[in-house]
Amino acid sequence: MGGAPQAPPPISAGARGLRPGCARKAGRAGGYDVTMEELEHGLLIQPWAWLQLSGESLLAKVYITTQKGYALLLSDLQYVWHEQVDTNVVSQRAKELNKRLSATPSAFLSHLKDLMCTLLEGSTDTKGATFSCEHMPDGLTLHVRSDLSGLPFHWNFQCALASPSMVSQHLIRPLMGMSLALQHQVKELASLLRMKDAEIQDYQENGATLSRDRLKTELFDENVFLEQFVTEISRGESKRKGQLNGCVSTPSPERTGWGLEMDCPFSWCPSWAVELTDLTWDVVGAVVAGTGA
Amino acid sequence: MGGAPQAPPPISAGARGLRPGCARKAGRAGGYDVTMEELEHGLLIQPWAWLQLSGESLLAKVYITTQKGYALLLSDLQYVWHEQVDTNVVSQRAKELNKRLSATPSAFLSHLKDLMCTLLEGSTDTKGATFSCEHMPDGLTLHVRSDLSGLPFHWNFQCALASPSMVSQHLIRPLMGMSLALQHQVKELASLLRMKDAEIQDYQENGATLSRDRLKTELFDENVFLEQFVTEISRGESKRKGQLNGCVSTPSPERTGWGLEMDCPFSWCPSWAVELTDLTWDVVGAVVAGTGA
């Protein structure tokens, strides 16, 4: 591992509103050696975005570097697909798909980068480009049509099913880290609310009154909060798609921890919470970071 | 699909402290037809638990029914393994592993259920049973040793890599649902805190004072809260395992939304948040529920 490769710019670098992998200029001076490993790393630190294609919603993240190739992940939350290619593959596929177009791989990659960034930024103006996806046995192809130098340009991102370790790295671990961090935030905020209530109570006990009644808040009760929260979501869910499959939609007053541990208000939200809150950050951190407990 | 199968008892049913799949008595009167599909469904609504085996931490969920078989999922957050077997397999494997023991599949399953529930409940008293796991090419075997009717009892849960759709159903979608729900909670709690502050400010503007200074709270600022939160976690993380690979550990003041969208404070927590907060519940619900957007 000698001579650590230079990392791509961190996520929040670059102009606001521009997606990190979409920065039009390299964040470092001079060309740096982007290996396949760097494509992998580049992809790892990209954020996910939600693609709305005709008739299909997909999560997507992409890392394109004009000098070396691209890496792409797509998921419909049922499957995860992946493609990672270098400039040789880009060059060959570009010739196959665009017989009348002659350009360097770098020019094709630059154009693909522009197109994909526009798509991932959710811009409504795709500059005449169209995107569609096609499910194949064990794969998914994202077709792109646009213009390049006044000629039609076609590209197919030919994704295969992602490996279990990619699914873990890009989805399971980040989501688990995110859930744990958010649970921690919820606990902290609940604790702050109890402190606010103690302060308010002290004012009231000393005879303070409000000038405007509408400013009066109710004592925060975490159980009531969770109950209301779940009832609200269950109601919204039920309204939208009728009865939820296999799950009880009325919340139970029994609850042992933060989160949504109860009668499974969503078919897609079983009782993670109790289990997760039992974990310590050290244990989870060690496991999530792959260092063992 | 005629004659909807009776669902297993909901998650919060049963005695407190007992895991749902671990209820010693069936939640419904009379035997009901548990098909492989029901084993799948039974497993789906089980909560995950954290197993601490010697030298290894695993997430696990299990559904065992003495009449029909069991379904088991294990994950080290890198891979997910699965086994689902009916009574025929139980009977055959029991004979192979326990030549001196003669019992019905139902008796073996009942014993396995007791053992696994003890393990998943995190009880320190495993009644003399020992558990160990062995990584195989493309699989994981969980070895169990205990006593049954005074004789040694051996069992191997022979798990293969779980299919992408199982990983999605049992991990990705629940985690995504959980993250979204928790983000929603964080927003609601922040909103409550601002209301408390408005109430407190009104008391103060009307000349109210505190009898105990220590009850004074600071005005809630969501940006400061997130900053402190991430700094704290980054510090804890850095202390624990030095520099995090590939990620900037100092938080950036730039932040556009709730959650952890910033300089990737964890290697396992990229900037999901902004993307997720951009989603509406309807879109996500539709996609997560597999109905398309």
Coordinates of C-alpha atoms in Angstrom, one line a residue:
Chain A
M1 CA 0.0 0.0 0.0
G2 CA 3.1 2.3 -0.2
G3 CA 2.5 5.8 -1.5
A4 CA -1.1 6.3 -0.5
P5 CA -3.1 7.4 -3.5
Q6 CA -4.4 10.9 -3.3
A7 CA -8.0 10.9 -2.3
P8 CA -10.6 12.6 -4.4
P9 CA -11.9 15.9 -3.0
P10 CA -14.0 15.4 0.2
I11 CA -17.7 15.4 -0.1
S12 CA -18.5 18.9 0.8
A13 CA -15.7 20.4 -1.3
G14 CA -16.6 22.1 -4.6
A15 CA -19.2 24.7 -5.3
R16 CA -22.5 24.5 -3.3
G17 CA -25.2 22.8 -5.3
L18 CA -22.8 20.8 -7.4
R19 CA -22.6 17.1 -6.5
P20 CA -19.1 16.2 -5.4
G21 CA -18.4 13.7 -8.1
C22 CA -19.7 16.2 -10.5
A23 CA -17.1 18.9 -10.0
R24 CA -16.1 20.1 -13.4
K25 CA -12.5 20.6 -12.4
A26 CA -10.2 18.1 -10.6
G27 CA -9.8 19.2 -7.0
R28 CA -6.0 18.6 -7.1
A29 CA -3.4 20.2 -9.3
G30 CA -1.9 18.0 -12.0
G31 CA -3.1 14.6 -13.1
Y32 CA -2.9 11.9 -10.5
D33 CA -2.9 8.2 -11.0
V34 CA -6.4 7.0 -10.8
T35 CA -6.4 3.2 -10.6
M36 CA -9.4 0.9 -10.5
E37 CA -9.0 1.0 -6.7
E38 CA -9.4 4.7 -6.9
L39 CA -12.5 4.4 -9.0
E40 CA -13.8 2.2 -6.2
H41 CA -12.9 4.6 -3.6
G42 CA -14.2 7.5 -5.6
L43 CA -17.5 5.8 -5.8
L44 CA -17.6 4.9 -2.1
I45 CA -17.6 8.6 -1.0
Q46 CA -20.2 9.7 -3.5
P47 CA -23.7 10.4 -2.1
W48 CA -26.7 8.5 -3.3
A49 CA -29.3 10.3 -5.4
W50 CA -32.8 9.4 -6.4
L51 CA -33.4 9.0 -10.1
Q52 CA -36.8 9.4 -11.6
L53 CA -36.8 7.6 -14.9
S54 CA -39.9 7.0 -16.9
G55 CA -41.8 4.4 -15.0
E56 CA -38.9 3.6 -12.6
S57 CA -37.3 5.1 -9.5
L58 CA -33.7 4.2 -8.9
L59 CA -31.1 5.1 -6.3
A60 CA -27.9 5.9 -8.1
K61 CA -24.3 7.0 -7.4
V62 CA -21.6 7.6 -10.0
Y63 CA -18.0 8.5 -10.1
I64 CA -16.6 9.5 -13.4
T65 CA -13.1 10.7 -14.1
T66 CA -12.2 11.7 -17.6
Q67 CA -8.7 10.3 -17.3
K68 CA -9.4 6.8 -16.2
G69 CA -13.1 5.6 -16.5
Y70 CA -16.2 5.5 -14.3
A71 CA -17.9 3.5 -11.6
L72 CA -21.7 3.4 -11.2
L73 CA -24.2 1.9 -8.8
L74 CA -27.9 1.6 -9.3
S75 CA -30.5 0.1 -7.1
D76 CA -34.3 -0.3 -7.1
L77 CA -34.0 -1.3 -3.4
Q78 CA -34.6 -4.9 -4.5
Y79 CA -31.4 -5.4 -6.4
V80 CA -28.1 -3.5 -6.7
W81 CA -26.3 -3.2 -10.0
H82 CA -22.8 -2.1 -10.7
E83 CA -20.5 -1.2 -13.5
Q84 CA -16.9 -0.1 -13.4
V85 CA -14.9 0.4 -16.6
D86 CA -11.6 1.9 -17.7
T87 CA -10.8 4.0 -20.7
N88 CA -10.2 0.9 -22.9
V89 CA -13.8 -0.3 -22.4
V90 CA -15.1 3.2 -22.9
S91 CA -13.2 3.6 -26.2
Q92 CA -14.4 0.2 -27.5
R93 CA -18.0 0.7 -26.5
A94 CA -18.1 4.2 -27.8
K95 CA -17.0 3.0 -31.2
E96 CA -19.6 0.2 -31.2
L97 CA -22.4 2.5 -30.3
N98 CA -21.4 5.6 -32.2
K99 CA -19.9 4.6 -35.5
R100 CA -20.0 8.2 -36.9
L101 CA -18.4 9.8 -33.8
S102 CA -14.7 10.0 -33.4
A103 CA -13.4 11.3 -30.1
T104 CA -10.9 10.4 -27.3
P105 CA -12.2 8.3 -24.3
S106 CA -11.6 11.4 -22.2
A107 CA -14.0 13.4 -24.4
F108 CA -16.6 10.7 -24.1
L109 CA -16.1 10.5 -20.4
S110 CA -16.4 14.2 -20.0
H111 CA -19.6 14.2 -21.9
L112 CA -21.0 11.3 -19.8
K113 CA -20.0 13.1 -16.7
D114 CA -21.9 16.2 -17.7
L115 CA -24.9 14.1 -18.6
M116 CA -24.9 12.0 -15.5
C117 CA -24.4 15.0 -13.2
T118 CA -27.3 16.8 -14.8
L119 CA -29.4 13.6 -14.2
L120 CA -28.2 13.1 -10.6
E121 CA -28.7 16.7 -9.7
G122 CA -32.4 16.2 -10.6
S123 CA -32.3 19.0 -13.1
T124 CA -35.3 19.2 -15.3
D125 CA -33.3 20.5 -18.2
T126 CA -31.4 17.5 -19.5
K127 CA -30.2 19.4 -22.5
G128 CA -32.1 17.1 -24.9
A129 CA -30.6 13.9 -23.4
T130 CA -32.9 11.0 -22.6
F131 CA -32.3 8.2 -20.1
S132 CA -34.1 4.9 -19.9
C133 CA -33.3 1.6 -18.2
E134 CA -33.8 -1.9 -19.3
H135 CA -33.8 -5.0 -17.0
M136 CA -31.8 -7.9 -18.3
P137 CA -31.3 -11.3 -16.8
D138 CA -28.9 -10.6 -13.9
G139 CA -28.3 -7.1 -15.1
L140 CA -29.6 -3.6 -15.8
T141 CA -28.7 -1.4 -18.7
L142 CA -29.1 2.4 -18.4
H143 CA -29.4 3.7 -22.0
V144 CA -28.4 7.3 -22.6
R145 CA -29.2 9.3 -25.8
S146 CA -27.9 12.8 -26.4
D147 CA -25.9 14.9 -28.9
L148 CA -22.2 15.3 -29.0
S149 CA -20.6 17.8 -31.4
G150 CA -23.9 17.9 -33.3
L151 CA -24.1 14.2 -33.8
P152 CA -26.3 11.7 -31.9
F153 CA -24.5 10.1 -29.0
H154 CA -25.5 6.8 -27.5
W155 CA -24.2 5.2 -24.3
N156 CA -25.2 2.1 -22.4
F157 CA -24.2 1.6 -18.8
Q158 CA -24.1 -2.2 -18.7
C159 CA -24.5 -3.0 -15.0
A160 CA -24.3 -6.5 -13.5
L161 CA -25.5 -7.5 -10.1
A162 CA -23.3 -5.9 -7.4
S163 CA -21.2 -8.2 -5.2
P164 CA -22.4 -8.8 -1.6
S165 CA -19.4 -6.8 -0.3
M166 CA -20.3 -3.8 -2.5
V167 CA -23.9 -4.0 -1.3
S168 CA -22.6 -4.0 2.2
Q169 CA -20.1 -1.2 1.7
H170 CA -22.4 1.1 -0.2
L171 CA -25.8 0.4 1.4
I172 CA -26.0 -1.8 4.5
R173 CA -23.1 -0.2 6.5
P174 CA -23.9 3.4 5.6
L175 CA -27.6 2.8 6.4
M176 CA -26.7 1.2 9.7
G177 CA -24.3 3.9 10.6
M178 CA -27.0 6.5 9.6
S179 CA -29.6 4.8 11.7
L180 CA -27.4 4.6 14.8
A181 CA -26.4 8.2 14.4
L182 CA -30.0 9.3 14.0
Q183 CA -31.1 7.3 17.0
H184 CA -28.4 9.0 19.0
Q185 CA -29.6 12.3 17.8
V186 CA -33.2 11.5 18.8
K187 CA -32.0 10.6 22.3
E188 CA -30.0 13.8 22.6
L189 CA -33.0 15.9 21.4
A190 CA -35.3 14.2 23.8
S191 CA -32.9 15.0 26.6
L192 CA -32.8 18.6 25.5
L193 CA -36.6 18.7 25.5
R194 CA -36.7 17.4 29.1
M195 CA -34.3 20.2 30.1
K196 CA -36.5 22.8 28.4
D197 CA -39.5 21.5 30.3
A198 CA -37.6 21.7 33.6
E199 CA -36.8 25.3 32.9
I200 CA -40.4 26.1 31.9
Q201 CA -41.7 24.4 35.0
D202 CA -39.4 26.5 37.2
Y203 CA -40.7 29.7 35.6
Q204 CA -44.3 28.6 36.1
E205 CA -43.8 27.6 39.7
N206 CA -42.4 31.1 40.2
G207 CA -45.7 32.5 38.9
A208 CA -44.6 33.4 35.4
T209 CA -47.4 33.7 32.8
L210 CA -47.4 33.8 29.1
S211 CA -48.4 36.9 27.2
R212 CA -49.7 34.8 24.3
D213 CA -51.5 31.5 25.2
R214 CA -50.6 30.0 21.8
L215 CA -47.0 29.8 22.9
K216 CA -47.9 27.3 25.6
T217 CA -46.4 23.8 24.9
E218 CA -47.2 20.5 26.4
L219 CA -44.9 18.6 28.6
F220 CA -42.7 16.4 26.4
D221 CA -43.4 12.7 26.8
E222 CA -41.3 10.4 24.7
N223 CA -43.8 7.6 24.7
V224 CA -46.6 9.8 23.6
F225 CA -44.4 11.4 21.0
L226 CA -43.5 8.0 19.5
E227 CA -47.1 6.9 19.7
Q228 CA -48.3 10.0 17.8
F229 CA -45.5 9.7 15.3
V230 CA -46.3 6.1 14.4
T231 CA -50.0 6.7 14.3
E232 CA -49.5 9.5 11.9
I233 CA -47.3 7.5 9.6
S234 CA -49.5 4.5 9.8
R235 CA -52.5 6.6 8.9
G236 CA -50.6 8.1 5.9
E237 CA -49.5 4.7 4.8
S238 CA -52.9 3.1 5.2
K239 CA -54.5 5.9 3.3
R240 CA -52.0 5.5 0.5
K241 CA -52.0 1.8 0.0
G242 CA -54.8 0.3 2.0
Q243 CA -53.9 -2.5 4.3
L244 CA -50.2 -3.1 4.8
N245 CA -49.2 -6.7 4.0
G246 CA -48.6 -8.9 7.0
C247 CA -48.3 -6.1 9.5
V248 CA -50.6 -4.8 12.2
S249 CA -51.2 -1.1 11.4
T250 CA -52.5 0.0 14.8
P251 CA -49.7 0.9 17.1
S252 CA -49.4 -0.8 20.4
P253 CA -48.7 1.1 23.6
E254 CA -46.1 -1.5 24.5
R255 CA -42.7 -0.2 23.7
T256 CA -39.3 -0.7 25.2
G257 CA -37.0 1.7 23.5
W258 CA -36.5 4.5 21.0
G259 CA -37.3 4.0 17.4
L260 CA -40.0 2.1 15.9
E261 CA -40.0 -1.1 17.9
M262 CA -43.7 -2.0 18.0
D263 CA -46.3 -3.7 15.9
C264 CA -44.3 -3.2 12.7
P265 CA -46.2 -0.2 11.3
F266 CA -44.5 -0.7 7.9
S267 CA -43.9 -3.9 6.1
W268 CA -40.4 -2.5 5.5
C269 CA -39.7 -1.4 9.0
P270 CA -39.4 -4.3 11.5
S271 CA -38.3 -3.7 15.0
W272 CA -34.7 -2.8 14.5
A273 CA -34.7 -0.2 17.2
V274 CA -34.6 -2.2 20.4
E275 CA -31.8 -4.3 19.1
L276 CA -29.8 -1.3 17.9
T277 CA -30.2 0.7 21.0
D278 CA -28.8 -2.2 23.0
L279 CA -25.6 -1.9 21.0
T280 CA -22.7 0.2 22.1
W281 CA -21.0 2.5 19.7
D282 CA -17.8 0.7 20.2
V283 CA -19.2 -2.7 19.3
V284 CA -21.1 -1.4 16.3
G285 CA -18.2 0.8 15.2
A286 CA -15.8 -2.1 15.3
V287 CA -18.1 -4.4 13.4
V288 CA -19.2 -1.8 10.9
A289 CA -15.6 -0.8 10.3
G290 CA -14.8 -4.5 9.7
T291 CA -12.3 -4.8 12.5
G292 CA -14.2 -7.3 14.6
A293 CA -15.5 -6.7 18.1
Chain B
M1 CA -53.4 -17.1 -2.5
G2 CA -56.9 -18.1 -1.4
G3 CA -57.4 -18.6 2.3
A4 CA -54.8 -16.1 3.6
P5 CA -52.5 -18.0 6.0
Q6 CA -52.7 -17.0 9.6
A7 CA -49.9 -14.6 10.4
P8 CA -47.6 -15.5 13.3
P9 CA -48.2 -13.4 16.5
P10 CA -47.3 -9.7 16.0
I11 CA -43.9 -8.6 17.2
S12 CA -44.9 -7.0 20.5
A13 CA -47.2 -9.9 21.5
G14 CA -46.0 -12.4 24.1
A15 CA -44.5 -11.9 27.4
R16 CA -42.2 -8.9 27.8
G17 CA -38.5 -9.8 27.6
L18 CA -39.3 -12.8 25.4
R19 CA -38.3 -12.4 21.8
P20 CA -41.4 -12.8 19.5
G21 CA -40.1 -15.8 17.6
C22 CA -39.2 -17.3 20.9
A23 CA -42.6 -17.5 22.4
R24 CA -42.9 -20.9 23.9
K25 CA -46.5 -21.3 23.0
A26 CA -48.1 -20.7 19.6
G27 CA -50.0 -17.5 19.6
R28 CA -53.0 -19.1 17.9
A29 CA -55.2 -22.0 18.9
G30 CA -54.8 -25.2 17.0
G31 CA -52.1 -26.2 14.5
Y32 CA -52.0 -24.1 11.4
D33 CA -50.5 -24.9 8.1
V34 CA -47.0 -23.5 8.1
T35 CA -45.6 -23.6 4.6
M36 CA -42.1 -22.6 3.5
E37 CA -43.7 -19.3 2.6
E38 CA -44.8 -18.9 6.2
L39 CA -41.3 -19.7 7.3
E40 CA -40.2 -16.8 5.1
H41 CA -42.9 -14.5 6.5
G42 CA -42.1 -15.6 10.0
L43 CA -38.5 -14.7 9.6
L44 CA -39.4 -11.4 8.0
I45 CA -41.1 -10.0 11.1
Q46 CA -38.5 -11.2 13.5
P47 CA -36.2 -8.5 15.0
W48 CA -32.5 -8.7 14.4
A49 CA -30.3 -9.4 17.4
W50 CA -26.6 -9.1 18.0
L51 CA -24.7 -12.3 18.6
Q52 CA -21.4 -12.2 20.4
L53 CA -19.7 -15.5 19.6
S54 CA -16.1 -16.2 20.5
G55 CA -14.1 -13.9 18.2
E56 CA -17.0 -12.9 16.1
S57 CA -20.0 -10.5 16.2
L58 CA -23.0 -11.4 14.0
L59 CA -26.4 -10.0 13.4
A60 CA -28.9 -12.8 13.6
K61 CA -32.6 -13.4 13.2
V62 CA -34.3 -16.8 13.5
Y63 CA -37.8 -18.2 13.1
I64 CA -38.3 -21.8 14.4
T65 CA -41.6 -23.6 14.4
T66 CA -41.6 -27.1 15.9
Q67 CA -44.1 -28.3 13.4
K68 CA -42.5 -27.3 10.1
G69 CA -38.8 -26.2 10.3
Y70 CA -36.8 -23.1 10.7
A71 CA -35.4 -20.1 8.9
L72 CA -32.3 -18.3 9.9
L73 CA -30.3 -15.2 8.8
L74 CA -26.8 -14.3 9.9
S75 CA -24.7 -11.3 8.9
D76 CA -21.3 -9.9 9.7
L77 CA -22.4 -6.7 7.9
Q78 CA -20.1 -7.8 5.0
Y79 CA -22.1 -10.8 4.0
V80 CA -25.5 -12.2 4.7
W81 CA -26.1 -15.9 5.1
H82 CA -29.4 -17.8 5.1
E83 CA -30.8 -21.2 5.8
Q84 CA -34.4 -22.4 5.7
V85 CA -35.2 -26.1 6.2
D86 CA -38.3 -28.2 6.7
T87 CA -38.8 -31.1 9.1
N88 CA -37.4 -33.7 6.5
V89 CA -34.0 -31.9 6.5
V90 CA -34.1 -31.5 10.2
S91 CA -34.8 -35.2 10.6
Q92 CA -32.0 -36.3 8.3
R93 CA -29.4 -33.9 9.6
A94 CA -30.3 -34.8 13.2
K95 CA -29.6 -38.5 12.5
E96 CA -26.3 -37.7 10.8
L97 CA -25.1 -35.6 13.6
N98 CA -26.5 -37.5 16.6
K99 CA -26.4 -41.2 15.9
R100 CA -27.2 -42.1 19.5
L101 CA -30.2 -39.7 19.8
S102 CA -33.6 -40.7 18.6
A103 CA -36.4 -38.1 18.7
T104 CA -39.0 -36.6 16.4
P105 CA -38.1 -33.5 14.3
S106 CA -40.5 -31.6 16.4
A107 CA -38.5 -32.4 19.5
F108 CA -35.2 -31.4 17.9
L109 CA -36.8 -28.2 16.6
S110 CA -38.2 -27.5 20.1
H111 CA -34.7 -27.9 21.6
L112 CA -33.1 -25.8 18.9
K113 CA -35.7 -23.1 19.5
D114 CA -34.9 -23.0 23.2
L115 CA -31.2 -22.9 22.5
M116 CA -31.4 -20.2 19.8
C117 CA -33.8 -18.1 21.9
T118 CA -31.4 -18.2 24.8
L119 CA -28.6 -17.1 22.5
L120 CA -30.5 -14.3 20.8
E121 CA -31.8 -13.0 24.1
G122 CA -28.2 -12.5 25.0
S123 CA -28.6 -14.6 28.2
T124 CA -25.3 -15.3 29.8
D125 CA -26.6 -18.7 31.0
T126 CA -26.7 -20.8 27.9
K127 CA -27.4 -24.0 30.0
G128 CA -24.1 -25.6 29.0
A129 CA -24.7 -25.0 25.3
T130 CA -21.8 -23.7 23.1
F131 CA -22.0 -21.9 19.8
S132 CA -19.3 -21.3 17.3
C133 CA -19.3 -20.4 13.6
E134 CA -17.1 -21.5 10.8
H135 CA -16.7 -19.6 7.5
M136 CA -16.9 -21.9 4.5
P137 CA -16.5 -20.9 0.8
D138 CA -19.7 -19.1 0.1
G139 CA -21.3 -20.1 3.4
L140 CA -21.2 -20.0 7.1
T141 CA -21.9 -22.8 9.5
L142 CA -23.1 -22.1 13.0
H143 CA -22.2 -25.1 15.2
V144 CA -24.3 -25.8 18.3
R145 CA -23.3 -28.2 21.1
S146 CA -25.6 -29.0 24.0
D147 CA -27.3 -31.8 25.9
L148 CA -30.7 -33.4 25.0
S149 CA -32.2 -36.0 27.3
G150 CA -28.8 -36.5 28.9
L151 CA -27.0 -37.1 25.7
P152 CA -24.7 -34.8 23.7
F153 CA -26.6 -32.9 21.0
H154 CA -25.0 -31.4 17.9
W155 CA -26.5 -29.1 15.3
N156 CA -25.1 -27.3 12.3
F157 CA -27.0 -24.4 10.8
Q158 CA -25.6 -24.6 7.3
C159 CA -26.1 -21.2 5.8
A160 CA -25.4 -20.2 2.2
L161 CA -25.1 -16.6 0.9
A162 CA -28.5 -15.0 1.0
S163 CA -30.1 -13.9 -2.2
P164 CA -30.1 -10.2 -3.2
S165 CA -33.8 -10.0 -2.6
M166 CA -33.5 -11.4 0.9
V167 CA -30.7 -8.9 1.7
S168 CA -33.0 -6.2 0.4
Q169 CA -36.1 -7.4 2.3
H170 CA -34.4 -8.1 5.6
L171 CA -31.7 -5.4 5.7
I172 CA -31.7 -2.6 3.1
R173 CA -35.4 -1.8 3.1
P174 CA -35.9 -1.9 6.9
L175 CA -32.7 0.2 7.4
M176 CA -33.9 2.7 4.8
G177 CA -37.3 2.8 6.4
M178 CA -35.7 3.2 9.8
S179 CA -33.4 6.0 8.7
L180 CA -36.3 7.9 7.1
A181 CA -38.5 7.5 10.1
L182 CA -35.7 8.6 12.4
Q183 CA -34.9 11.6 10.2
H184 CA -38.6 12.5 10.5
Q185 CA -38.4 12.2 14.3
V186 CA -35.3 14.4 14.5
K187 CA -37.2 17.1 12.5
E188 CA -40.2 16.8 14.7
L189 CA -38.1 17.0 17.9
A190 CA -36.2 20.0 16.6
S191 CA -39.5 21.7 15.8
L192 CA -40.7 21.0 19.4
L193 CA -37.5 22.5 20.8
R194 CA -38.0 25.7 18.8
M195 CA -41.5 25.9 20.3
K196 CA -40.2 25.4 23.8
D197 CA -37.7 28.2 23.2
A198 CA -40.5 30.5 22.0
E199 CA -42.4 29.8 25.3
I200 CA -39.3 30.3 27.4
Q201 CA -38.5 33.6 25.6
D202 CA -42.0 34.9 26.3
Y203 CA -41.6 34.1 30.0
Q204 CA -38.3 35.9 30.0
E205 CA -39.6 38.9 28.2
N206 CA -42.3 39.2 30.8
G207 CA -39.6 39.4 33.5
A208 CA -39.7 35.8 34.7
T209 CA -36.5 34.5 36.5
L210 CA -35.3 31.1 37.4
S211 CA -35.0 30.0 41.0
R212 CA -32.2 27.7 40.1
D213 CA -29.6 28.9 37.5
R214 CA -28.6 25.4 36.6
L215 CA -32.0 25.0 34.9
K216 CA -31.2 27.6 32.3
T217 CA -30.9 26.1 28.8
E218 CA -29.3 27.6 25.7
L219 CA -31.4 28.5 22.7
F220 CA -31.6 25.5 20.5
D221 CA -29.7 25.9 17.2
E222 CA -30.0 22.9 14.9
N223 CA -26.7 23.7 13.1
V224 CA -24.8 24.0 16.3
F225 CA -26.4 20.8 17.6
L226 CA -25.4 18.8 14.5
E227 CA -21.9 20.3 14.6
Q228 CA -21.4 19.3 18.2
F229 CA -22.9 15.9 17.6
V230 CA -20.6 15.1 14.7
T231 CA -17.5 16.5 16.5
E232 CA -18.3 14.3 19.5
I233 CA -18.7 11.2 17.4
S234 CA -15.7 12.0 15.2
R235 CA -13.6 12.4 18.4
G236 CA -14.8 9.1 19.8
E237 CA -14.1 7.4 16.5
S238 CA -10.7 8.9 16.1
K239 CA -9.8 8.0 19.7
R240 CA -10.9 4.5 19.1
K241 CA -9.2 3.6 15.8
G242 CA -7.0 6.4 14.8
Q243 CA -7.5 7.9 11.4
L244 CA -10.5 6.8 9.5
N245 CA -9.8 5.4 6.1
G246 CA -10.4 7.8 3.3
C247 CA -12.5 10.2 5.2
V248 CA -11.9 13.6 6.6
S249 CA -12.5 13.4 10.3
T250 CA -12.9 17.1 11.1
P251 CA -16.4 18.2 10.5
S252 CA -17.1 21.0 8.1
P253 CA -19.4 23.9 9.0
E254 CA -21.0 23.6 5.6
R255 CA -24.2 21.6 5.9
T256 CA -27.4 21.8 4.0
G257 CA -29.7 19.5 5.8
W258 CA -30.6 17.2 8.7
G259 CA -28.5 14.1 9.3
L260 CA -24.9 13.6 8.7
E261 CA -24.4 15.2 5.3
M262 CA -20.9 16.6 5.5
D263 CA -17.3 15.5 5.3
C264 CA -18.1 11.9 5.9
P265 CA -17.3 11.6 9.6
F266 CA -17.4 7.8 9.3
S267 CA -16.0 5.7 6.6
W268 CA -19.4 3.9 6.8
C269 CA -21.6 6.9 6.8
P270 CA -21.5 8.8 3.6
S271 CA -23.8 11.7 2.9
W272 CA -27.1 9.9 2.7
A273 CA -29.0 12.6 4.5
V274 CA -29.4 15.3 1.9
E275 CA -30.6 12.9 -0.7
L276 CA -33.0 11.2 1.7
T277 CA -34.5 14.5 3.0
D278 CA -35.2 15.5 -0.6
L279 CA -37.4 12.4 -0.9
T280 CA -41.1 12.6 -0.1
W281 CA -42.6 9.9 2.0
D282 CA -44.9 9.0 -0.9
V283 CA -42.1 8.4 -3.3
V284 CA -40.0 6.5 -0.9
G285 CA -43.0 4.5 0.5
A286 CA -44.0 3.5 -3.0
V287 CA -40.5 2.4 -3.9
V288 CA -39.8 0.7 -0.6
A289 CA -43.1 -1.1 -0.8
G290 CA -42.1 -2.2 -4.3
T291 CA -45.1 -0.6 -6.0
G292 CA -43.1 1.8 -8.2
A293 CA -43.4 5.5 -8.0

